[in-house]
Amino acid sequence: MFLVWFGPTVQVTVSDPDMIREILSSKSELYEKKEGHHLIKRLEGDGLLSLNGEKWGHHRKTITPIFHMENLKLLVPMVVQSVSEMVEKWGRSRSGEIEIEVCEWFQRLTEDVIMRTVFGSCYEDDDGKAIFRLQAQQMVLAAQALRIISLPAYR
């Protein structure tokens, strides 16, 4: 847990999984979520981290079934396939000892698992690469927009 200052306003940021679970599930009404700057809200949209009250409850009920163990177990074969293909590529790249930059590989693995489980195709397809390339561009544009937004006392 740590504090983040937005101009004269302080916010507590929680990173402990148990505390996050408590906040998002059993005691959400005890924790106040401040409205962000309207331009930032337009960039981020509405989600569990920004919603309150009935809207939060509706979103929470909508996504909860996805994370039930029975549903997550259905995704295991797709994750195994992605990991197997990644390890196979490592073996084909060189013989004997190999040195791997895991950050790039795990990024690609994450994208491949998302593509298989959500969209039913693999990352190597043109659509998969395009989706994540567009997402990366969106993140760059959002970061640029956030630098342009003038928030009183932000600096």
Short mmCIF file of C-alpha atoms in Angstrom, two decimals:
data_model
loop_
_atom_site.label_atom_id
_atom_site.label_comp_id
_atom_site.label_asym_id
_atom_site.label_seq_id
_atom_site.Cartn_x
_atom_site.Cartn_y
_atom_site.Cartn_z
CA MET A 1 0.00 0.00 0.00
CA PHE A 2 1.31 3.47 -0.83
CA LEU A 3 0.13 7.05 -1.23
CA VAL A 4 -0.15 8.94 -4.51
CA TRP A 5 -0.64 12.68 -4.56
CA PHE A 6 -2.79 14.25 -7.29
CA GLY A 7 -2.20 17.91 -6.65
CA PRO A 8 -3.59 18.61 -3.18
CA THR A 9 -5.47 15.29 -3.05
CA VAL A 10 -3.92 12.13 -1.65
CA GLN A 11 -5.04 8.65 -2.69
CA VAL A 12 -4.13 5.31 -1.18
CA THR A 13 -3.03 2.72 -3.71
CA VAL A 14 -3.45 -0.89 -2.62
CA SER A 15 -1.24 -3.61 -4.08
CA ASP A 16 -1.73 -6.46 -1.59
CA PRO A 17 -3.89 -9.22 -3.20
CA ASP A 18 -5.76 -10.02 0.02
CA MET A 19 -6.65 -6.36 0.59
CA ILE A 20 -7.72 -5.96 -3.04
CA ARG A 21 -9.96 -9.04 -2.72
CA GLU A 22 -11.52 -7.60 0.44
CA ILE A 23 -12.08 -4.19 -1.15
CA LEU A 24 -13.55 -5.54 -4.38
CA SER A 25 -15.74 -8.23 -2.88
CA SER A 26 -16.85 -8.11 0.72
CA LYS A 27 -16.45 -4.51 1.85
CA SER A 28 -16.59 -2.38 -1.27
CA GLU A 29 -19.13 0.04 0.22
CA LEU A 30 -16.61 1.07 2.91
CA TYR A 31 -14.07 2.35 0.39
CA GLU A 32 -14.60 5.63 -1.41
CA LYS A 33 -13.50 5.97 -5.01
CA LYS A 34 -12.84 9.51 -6.09
CA GLU A 35 -14.02 10.73 -9.45
CA GLY A 36 -11.04 11.27 -11.72
CA HIS A 37 -10.53 14.17 -14.06
CA HIS A 38 -13.20 14.00 -16.78
CA LEU A 39 -10.59 13.78 -19.57
CA ILE A 40 -8.80 10.93 -17.84
CA LYS A 41 -12.14 9.18 -17.34
CA ARG A 42 -12.79 9.46 -21.07
CA LEU A 43 -9.47 7.73 -21.72
CA GLU A 44 -9.91 4.99 -19.14
CA GLY A 45 -13.64 4.37 -19.46
CA ASP A 46 -15.80 2.72 -16.80
CA GLY A 47 -14.58 -0.35 -14.97
CA LEU A 48 -14.45 -1.95 -11.53
CA LEU A 49 -11.69 0.38 -10.40
CA SER A 50 -13.63 3.55 -11.18
CA LEU A 51 -17.30 2.66 -10.66
CA ASN A 52 -19.35 2.92 -7.46
CA GLY A 53 -22.74 1.79 -6.24
CA GLU A 54 -25.20 0.02 -8.53
CA LYS A 55 -23.02 0.36 -11.63
CA TRP A 56 -20.12 -1.25 -9.76
CA GLY A 57 -22.41 -4.05 -8.54
CA HIS A 58 -23.70 -4.72 -12.06
CA HIS A 59 -20.17 -4.91 -13.53
CA ARG A 60 -19.02 -7.13 -10.65
CA LYS A 61 -21.92 -9.57 -11.13
CA THR A 62 -21.25 -9.66 -14.87
CA ILE A 63 -17.58 -10.65 -14.63
CA THR A 64 -17.63 -12.83 -11.49
CA PRO A 65 -18.70 -16.09 -13.24
CA ILE A 66 -15.69 -15.85 -15.56
CA PHE A 67 -13.36 -16.33 -12.60
CA HIS A 68 -15.07 -19.38 -11.08
CA MET A 69 -12.68 -22.33 -10.90
CA GLU A 70 -14.79 -24.49 -13.25
CA ASN A 71 -14.55 -21.83 -15.96
CA LEU A 72 -10.84 -21.21 -15.41
CA LYS A 73 -10.14 -24.95 -15.73
CA LEU A 74 -11.58 -24.82 -19.26
CA LEU A 75 -8.79 -22.41 -20.23
CA VAL A 76 -5.94 -24.67 -19.08
CA PRO A 77 -5.53 -26.56 -22.40
CA MET A 78 -5.18 -23.26 -24.28
CA VAL A 79 -2.59 -21.98 -21.82
CA VAL A 80 -0.69 -25.28 -22.06
CA GLN A 81 -0.72 -25.04 -25.85
CA SER A 82 0.69 -21.49 -25.76
CA VAL A 83 3.42 -22.44 -23.26
CA SER A 84 4.30 -25.60 -25.21
CA GLU A 85 4.69 -23.66 -28.44
CA MET A 86 6.87 -21.07 -26.70
CA VAL A 87 9.16 -23.74 -25.19
CA GLU A 88 9.33 -25.50 -28.57
CA LYS A 89 10.50 -22.25 -30.20
CA TRP A 90 13.21 -21.94 -27.55
CA GLY A 91 14.45 -25.43 -28.44
CA ARG A 92 14.49 -24.70 -32.18
CA SER A 93 16.37 -21.42 -31.81
CA ARG A 94 19.70 -23.03 -30.77
CA SER A 95 21.16 -26.30 -29.63
CA GLY A 96 22.73 -26.78 -26.21
CA GLU A 97 22.67 -23.87 -23.77
CA ILE A 98 20.56 -20.88 -24.66
CA GLU A 99 20.12 -17.44 -23.21
CA ILE A 100 16.61 -16.01 -23.41
CA GLU A 101 15.26 -12.52 -22.81
CA VAL A 102 12.19 -13.71 -20.91
CA CYS A 103 10.49 -10.31 -20.70
CA GLU A 104 9.73 -10.27 -24.44
CA TRP A 105 8.78 -13.95 -24.48
CA PHE A 106 6.43 -13.62 -21.51
CA GLN A 107 4.82 -10.54 -23.07
CA ARG A 108 4.19 -12.57 -26.23
CA LEU A 109 3.00 -15.55 -24.15
CA THR A 110 0.49 -13.35 -22.31
CA GLU A 111 -0.77 -11.95 -25.60
CA ASP A 112 -1.05 -15.44 -27.11
CA VAL A 113 -3.01 -16.76 -24.10
CA ILE A 114 -5.37 -13.77 -24.29
CA MET A 115 -5.87 -14.31 -28.03
CA ARG A 116 -6.59 -18.03 -27.62
CA THR A 117 -8.90 -17.71 -24.60
CA VAL A 118 -10.81 -14.60 -25.63
CA PHE A 119 -10.71 -14.53 -29.42
CA GLY A 120 -10.09 -18.19 -30.34
CA SER A 121 -6.97 -17.57 -32.43
CA CYS A 122 -3.27 -17.38 -31.70
CA TYR A 123 -1.07 -14.31 -31.42
CA GLU A 124 0.91 -15.22 -34.53
CA ASP A 125 -2.19 -14.61 -36.68
CA ASP A 126 -2.24 -11.20 -38.33
CA ASP A 127 -5.29 -10.22 -36.26
CA GLY A 128 -3.52 -11.06 -33.00
CA LYS A 129 -0.49 -8.96 -33.77
CA ALA A 130 -2.69 -6.11 -35.03
CA ILE A 131 -4.80 -6.06 -31.86
CA PHE A 132 -1.80 -5.75 -29.56
CA ARG A 133 0.00 -3.32 -31.87
CA LEU A 134 -3.09 -1.07 -31.74
CA GLN A 135 -3.26 -1.46 -27.97
CA ALA A 136 0.39 -0.40 -27.68
CA GLN A 137 -0.32 2.65 -29.86
CA GLN A 138 -3.34 3.47 -27.69
CA MET A 139 -1.17 3.36 -24.57
CA VAL A 140 1.36 5.75 -26.15
CA LEU A 141 -1.40 8.15 -27.19
CA ALA A 142 -2.99 7.98 -23.73
CA ALA A 143 0.35 8.73 -22.07
CA GLN A 144 0.84 11.71 -24.40
CA ALA A 145 -2.69 12.95 -23.67
CA LEU A 146 -2.13 12.68 -19.92
CA ARG A 147 0.96 14.89 -20.25
CA ILE A 148 -1.10 17.52 -22.06
CA ILE A 149 -3.96 17.62 -19.53
CA SER A 150 -3.51 20.47 -17.10
CA LEU A 151 -4.48 19.46 -13.58
CA PRO A 152 -4.27 22.24 -10.99
CA ALA A 153 -1.36 21.71 -8.56
CA TYR A 154 -0.47 18.41 -10.26
CA ARG A 155 3.19 19.29 -10.66
#
